[in-house]
PDB file of C-alpha atoms in Angstrom:
ATOM      1  CA  UNK A 807       8.577   8.967  20.461  1.00 82.00           C
ATOM      2  CA  UNK A 808       6.471   9.358  17.328  1.00 89.00           C
ATOM      3  CA  UNK A 809       3.160   7.535  16.852  1.00 90.00           C
ATOM      4  CA  UNK A 810       0.705   7.314  13.991  1.00 92.00           C
ATOM      5  CA  UNK A 811      -2.047   9.895  14.211  1.00 92.00           C
ATOM      6  CA  UNK A 812      -4.870   7.338  14.079  1.00 91.00           C
ATOM      7  CA  UNK A 813      -3.307   5.372  16.959  1.00 88.00           C
ATOM      8  CA  UNK A 814      -3.005   8.560  18.987  1.00 89.00           C
ATOM      9  CA  UNK A 815      -6.696   9.335  18.406  1.00 88.00           C
ATOM     10  CA  UNK A 816      -7.690   5.768  19.332  1.00 83.00           C
ATOM     11  CA  UNK A 817      -5.585   5.852  22.495  1.00 78.00           C
ATOM     12  CA  UNK A 818      -7.236   9.148  23.438  1.00 81.00           C
ATOM     13  CA  UNK A 819     -10.660   7.493  23.123  1.00 75.00           C
ATOM     14  CA  UNK A 820     -11.792   9.652  20.189  1.00 84.00           C
ATOM     15  CA  UNK A 821     -12.582   6.667  17.947  1.00 82.00           C
ATOM     16  CA  UNK A 822     -11.328   3.240  16.911  1.00 80.00           C
ATOM     17  CA  UNK A 823      -8.278   3.256  14.634  1.00 83.00           C
ATOM     18  CA  UNK A 824     -10.402   2.558  11.555  1.00 87.00           C
ATOM     19  CA  UNK A 825     -12.892   5.267  12.452  1.00 89.00           C
ATOM     20  CA  UNK A 826      -9.989   7.641  13.220  1.00 90.00           C
ATOM     21  CA  UNK A 827      -8.691   7.042   9.688  1.00 93.00           C
ATOM     22  CA  UNK A 828     -12.102   8.074   8.337  1.00 92.00           C
ATOM     23  CA  UNK A 829     -12.104  11.219  10.508  1.00 93.00           C
ATOM     24  CA  UNK A 830      -8.622  12.123   9.264  1.00 94.00           C
ATOM     25  CA  UNK A 831      -9.640  11.569   5.619  1.00 94.00           C
ATOM     26  CA  UNK A 832     -12.693  13.803   6.190  1.00 95.00           C
ATOM     27  CA  UNK A 833     -10.415  16.647   7.324  1.00 94.00           C
ATOM     28  CA  UNK A 834     -11.730  16.722  10.898  1.00 94.00           C
ATOM     29  CA  UNK A 835      -8.300  16.411  12.503  1.00 95.00           C
ATOM     30  CA  UNK A 836      -5.586  19.053  12.756  1.00 95.00           C
ATOM     31  CA  UNK A 837      -1.967  18.789  13.821  1.00 95.00           C
ATOM     32  CA  UNK A 838      -0.433  22.059  14.974  1.00 95.00           C
ATOM     33  CA  UNK A 839      -3.337  23.964  13.405  1.00 95.00           C
ATOM     34  CA  UNK A 840      -3.027  22.307   9.988  1.00 94.00           C
ATOM     35  CA  UNK A 841      -5.664  19.949   8.615  1.00 95.00           C
ATOM     36  CA  UNK A 842      -4.249  16.462   8.005  1.00 93.00           C
ATOM     37  CA  UNK A 843      -5.967  14.158   5.514  1.00 93.00           C
ATOM     38  CA  UNK A 844      -3.155  11.730   4.678  1.00 89.00           C
ATOM     39  CA  UNK A 845      -2.816   8.339   6.304  1.00 88.00           C
ATOM     40  CA  UNK A 846       0.492   7.493   7.893  1.00 85.00           C
ATOM     41  CA  UNK A 847       1.028  10.913   9.461  1.00 92.00           C
ATOM     42  CA  UNK A 848       3.189  10.558  12.563  1.00 93.00           C
ATOM     43  CA  UNK A 849       3.145  12.919  15.505  1.00 93.00           C
ATOM     44  CA  UNK A 850       5.179  13.478  18.642  1.00 91.00           C
ATOM     45  CA  UNK A 851       2.611  13.602  21.469  1.00 87.00           C
ATOM     46  CA  UNK A 852       5.031  15.639  23.602  1.00 86.00           C
ATOM     47  CA  UNK A 853       5.491  18.355  20.987  1.00 91.00           C
ATOM     48  CA  UNK A 854       2.542  18.333  18.589  1.00 92.00           C
ATOM     49  CA  UNK A 855      -0.934  19.695  19.297  1.00 93.00           C
ATOM     50  CA  UNK A 856      -3.732  17.529  17.915  1.00 94.00           C
ATOM     51  CA  UNK A 857      -7.329  18.725  17.627  1.00 93.00           C
ATOM     52  CA  UNK A 858     -10.496  16.946  16.572  1.00 93.00           C
ATOM     53  CA  UNK A 859     -13.297  19.270  15.493  1.00 92.00           C
ATOM     54  CA  UNK A 860     -11.147  22.081  16.944  1.00 90.00           C
ATOM     55  CA  UNK A 861     -11.073  20.463  20.411  1.00 90.00           C
ATOM     56  CA  UNK A 862      -7.611  19.717  21.790  1.00 90.00           C
ATOM     57  CA  UNK A 863      -6.836  16.035  22.306  1.00 86.00           C
ATOM     58  CA  UNK A 864      -4.389  15.081  25.031  1.00 72.00           C
ATOM     59  CA  UNK A 865      -3.838  11.434  25.919  1.00 67.00           C
ATOM     60  CA  UNK A 866      -1.921  12.365  29.068  1.00 60.00           C
ATOM     61  CA  UNK A 867      -5.132  13.707  30.580  1.00 56.00           C
ATOM     62  CA  UNK A 868      -7.238  10.838  29.306  1.00 62.00           C
ATOM     63  CA  UNK A 869      -8.045   8.141  31.830  1.00 74.00           C
ATOM     64  CA  UNK A 870      -8.806   4.768  30.358  1.00 83.00           C
ATOM     65  CA  UNK A 871     -12.074   3.068  31.243  1.00 90.00           C
ATOM     66  CA  UNK A 872     -12.231  -0.638  32.145  1.00 95.00           C
ATOM     67  CA  UNK A 873     -15.574  -2.263  32.908  1.00 96.00           C
ATOM     68  CA  UNK A 874     -16.315  -5.876  33.778  1.00 96.00           C
ATOM     69  CA  UNK A 875     -19.891  -6.708  32.823  1.00 96.00           C
ATOM     70  CA  UNK A 876     -21.882  -9.854  33.507  1.00 96.00           C
ATOM     71  CA  UNK A 877     -23.415  -9.978  30.027  1.00 96.00           C
ATOM     72  CA  UNK A 878     -26.972 -11.265  30.105  1.00 96.00           C
ATOM     73  CA  UNK A 879     -28.508 -13.374  27.351  1.00 95.00           C
ATOM     74  CA  UNK A 880     -30.087 -11.463  24.510  1.00 96.00           C
ATOM     75  CA  UNK A 881     -27.402  -8.764  24.108  1.00 96.00           C
ATOM     76  CA  UNK A 882     -24.888  -8.477  21.274  1.00 95.00           C
ATOM     77  CA  UNK A 883     -21.227  -7.904  22.044  1.00 93.00           C
ATOM     78  CA  UNK A 884     -21.219  -4.789  19.900  1.00 91.00           C
ATOM     79  CA  UNK A 885     -21.630  -1.033  20.130  1.00 89.00           C
ATOM     80  CA  UNK A 886     -24.491  -0.955  17.612  1.00 90.00           C
ATOM     81  CA  UNK A 887     -26.588  -3.243  15.434  1.00 91.00           C
ATOM     82  CA  UNK A 888     -28.161  -2.454  12.084  1.00 93.00           C
ATOM     83  CA  UNK A 889     -30.941  -4.961  12.830  1.00 94.00           C
ATOM     84  CA  UNK A 890     -32.039  -3.182  16.014  1.00 93.00           C
ATOM     85  CA  UNK A 891     -30.961  -5.849  18.484  1.00 95.00           C
ATOM     86  CA  UNK A 892     -29.878  -4.866  21.996  1.00 96.00           C
ATOM     87  CA  UNK A 893     -26.138  -4.234  22.490  1.00 95.00           C
ATOM     88  CA  UNK A 894     -24.041  -4.542  25.655  1.00 96.00           C
ATOM     89  CA  UNK A 895     -23.116  -0.851  25.565  1.00 94.00           C
ATOM     90  CA  UNK A 896     -26.789  -0.050  26.256  1.00 94.00           C
ATOM     91  CA  UNK A 897     -26.302  -1.557  29.720  1.00 96.00           C
ATOM     92  CA  UNK A 898     -23.601   0.942  30.700  1.00 93.00           C
ATOM     93  CA  UNK A 899     -23.743   4.703  31.159  1.00 92.00           C
ATOM     94  CA  UNK A 900     -20.231   6.154  30.842  1.00 89.00           C
ATOM     95  CA  UNK A 901     -18.778   9.256  29.221  1.00 82.00           C
ATOM     96  CA  UNK A 902     -16.329   7.249  27.114  1.00 82.00           C
ATOM     97  CA  UNK A 903     -16.389   5.458  23.789  1.00 82.00           C
ATOM     98  CA  UNK A 904     -16.017   1.879  25.010  1.00 89.00           C
ATOM     99  CA  UNK A 905     -15.841  -1.367  23.070  1.00 90.00           C
ATOM    100  CA  UNK A 906     -16.324  -5.002  24.063  1.00 94.00           C
ATOM    101  CA  UNK A 907     -13.123  -7.030  24.304  1.00 93.00           C
ATOM    102  CA  UNK A 908     -13.958 -10.279  22.561  1.00 88.00           C
ATOM    103  CA  UNK A 909     -17.350 -11.773  21.882  1.00 87.00           C
ATOM    104  CA  UNK A 910     -20.008 -13.851  23.544  1.00 89.00           C
ATOM    105  CA  UNK A 911     -22.877 -15.174  21.434  1.00 88.00           C
ATOM    106  CA  UNK A 912     -26.266 -13.487  21.631  1.00 92.00           C
ATOM    107  CA  UNK A 913     -27.645 -16.348  23.733  1.00 90.00           C
ATOM    108  CA  UNK A 914     -24.519 -16.643  25.916  1.00 90.00           C
ATOM    109  CA  UNK A 915     -24.007 -14.964  29.243  1.00 91.00           C
ATOM    110  CA  UNK A 916     -20.877 -14.324  31.271  1.00 91.00           C
ATOM    111  CA  UNK A 917     -18.056 -11.940  32.117  1.00 93.00           C
ATOM    112  CA  UNK A 918     -17.173  -9.461  29.413  1.00 94.00           C
ATOM    113  CA  UNK A 919     -14.567  -6.717  29.508  1.00 96.00           C
ATOM    114  CA  UNK A 920     -15.370  -3.346  27.910  1.00 95.00           C
ATOM    115  CA  UNK A 921     -12.785  -0.597  27.513  1.00 93.00           C
ATOM    116  CA  UNK A 922     -11.634   2.399  25.525  1.00 87.00           C
ATOM    117  CA  UNK A 923      -8.045   1.123  25.771  1.00 85.00           C
ATOM    118  CA  UNK A 924      -7.378   0.059  22.172  1.00 81.00           C
ATOM    119  CA  UNK A 925      -3.894  -1.228  22.944  1.00 81.00           C
ATOM    120  CA  UNK A 926      -5.152  -3.559  25.681  1.00 88.00           C
ATOM    121  CA  UNK A 927      -8.024  -4.765  23.490  1.00 88.00           C
ATOM    122  CA  UNK A 928      -5.555  -5.601  20.726  1.00 85.00           C
ATOM    123  CA  UNK A 929      -3.196  -7.455  23.106  1.00 87.00           C
ATOM    124  CA  UNK A 930      -6.071  -9.532  24.454  1.00 90.00           C
ATOM    125  CA  UNK A 931      -7.858 -10.355  21.191  1.00 87.00           C
ATOM    126  CA  UNK A 932      -5.408 -10.345  18.287  1.00 85.00           C
ATOM    127  CA  UNK A 933      -4.481 -13.892  17.223  1.00 80.00           C
ATOM    128  CA  UNK A 934      -0.776 -12.987  17.051  1.00 85.00           C
ATOM    129  CA  UNK A 935      -0.698 -12.820  20.870  1.00 85.00           C
ATOM    130  CA  UNK A 936      -1.997 -16.420  21.192  1.00 81.00           C
ATOM    131  CA  UNK A 937      -3.935 -15.859  24.405  1.00 84.00           C
ATOM    132  CA  UNK A 938      -6.183 -18.803  25.221  1.00 82.00           C
ATOM    133  CA  UNK A 939      -9.912 -18.293  25.654  1.00 79.00           C
ATOM    134  CA  UNK A 940     -11.703 -20.275  28.338  1.00 80.00           C
ATOM    135  CA  UNK A 941     -15.420 -20.993  28.242  1.00 79.00           C
ATOM    136  CA  UNK A 942     -17.479 -22.869  30.794  1.00 81.00           C
ATOM    137  CA  UNK A 943     -20.345 -24.621  29.080  1.00 81.00           C
ATOM    138  CA  UNK A 944     -23.215 -26.553  30.629  1.00 83.00           C
ATOM    139  CA  UNK A 945     -24.629 -29.397  28.544  1.00 85.00           C
ATOM    140  CA  UNK A 946     -27.929 -31.214  28.988  1.00 90.00           C
ATOM    141  CA  UNK A 947     -26.377 -34.679  28.637  1.00 90.00           C
ATOM    142  CA  UNK A 948     -22.861 -36.102  28.972  1.00 90.00           C
ATOM    143  CA  UNK A 949     -20.621 -35.637  25.918  1.00 88.00           C
ATOM    144  CA  UNK A 950     -20.045 -38.931  24.097  1.00 91.00           C
ATOM    145  CA  UNK A 951     -17.027 -40.002  22.069  1.00 92.00           C
ATOM    146  CA  UNK A 952     -18.568 -38.840  18.771  1.00 92.00           C
ATOM    147  CA  UNK A 953     -19.400 -35.381  20.175  1.00 87.00           C
ATOM    148  CA  UNK A 954     -15.914 -35.181  21.718  1.00 88.00           C
ATOM    149  CA  UNK A 955     -14.315 -35.863  18.311  1.00 88.00           C
ATOM    150  CA  UNK A 956     -16.444 -33.130  16.702  1.00 85.00           C
ATOM    151  CA  UNK A 957     -15.632 -30.608  19.459  1.00 82.00           C
ATOM    152  CA  UNK A 958     -11.870 -31.219  19.300  1.00 86.00           C
ATOM    153  CA  UNK A 959     -11.567 -31.210  15.484  1.00 87.00           C
ATOM    154  CA  UNK A 960     -10.501 -28.076  13.551  1.00 85.00           C
ATOM    155  CA  UNK A 961     -13.515 -25.931  12.718  1.00 81.00           C
ATOM    156  CA  UNK A 962     -14.219 -23.455   9.957  1.00 82.00           C
ATOM    157  CA  UNK A 963     -16.116 -20.276  10.877  1.00 78.00           C
ATOM    158  CA  UNK A 964     -16.823 -17.559   8.313  1.00 78.00           C
ATOM    159  CA  UNK A 965     -14.178 -18.984   5.983  1.00 83.00           C
ATOM    160  CA  UNK A 966     -11.452 -19.169   8.642  1.00 81.00           C
ATOM    161  CA  UNK A 967     -10.159 -22.390  10.149  1.00 81.00           C
ATOM    162  CA  UNK A 968      -9.815 -22.090  13.895  1.00 78.00           C
ATOM    163  CA  UNK A 969      -7.543 -24.189  16.079  1.00 75.00           C
ATOM    164  CA  UNK A 970      -9.012 -27.270  17.736  1.00 75.00           C
ATOM    165  CA  UNK A 971     -10.352 -26.681  21.229  1.00 78.00           C
ATOM    166  CA  UNK A 972      -9.440 -28.461  24.445  1.00 81.00           C
ATOM    167  CA  UNK A 973     -12.396 -30.122  26.120  1.00 80.00           C
ATOM    168  CA  UNK A 974     -12.115 -31.050  29.776  1.00 78.00           C
TER     169      UNK A 974
END
């Protein structure tokens, strides 16, 4: 079964799909000894040999990493931050390129999944899969009718309208 080269690299834990596209465009990836710089290249993982910086990549030998982390307050759900804030990946020492699955605010704490399994991350976070997100929130005072109406109304974040939330 053929797969896109950037997906193969992401599944092998080399980089995210977007970053893999950059690596391909930079000529750092070879298929069967030939440099590939075009997007959309498909490979057969059973037949083709893929190398990144002349190191053979083999997803069959790659074991995916799955980490459940109790994210403390004060950490970003990111792998890096251009403003120098602490990131959740600083809390973990693994020999894999892992990414947070989903987001918790900087001041939030709670269970967070980190993995190098791009396919799982996509299935859990992409809106097309319609998986519900559940948050447990403590409030200082009971929620009144006005606050309830605000919480359950559609909300716009960063130019996108999100679905109303259920409040129990």
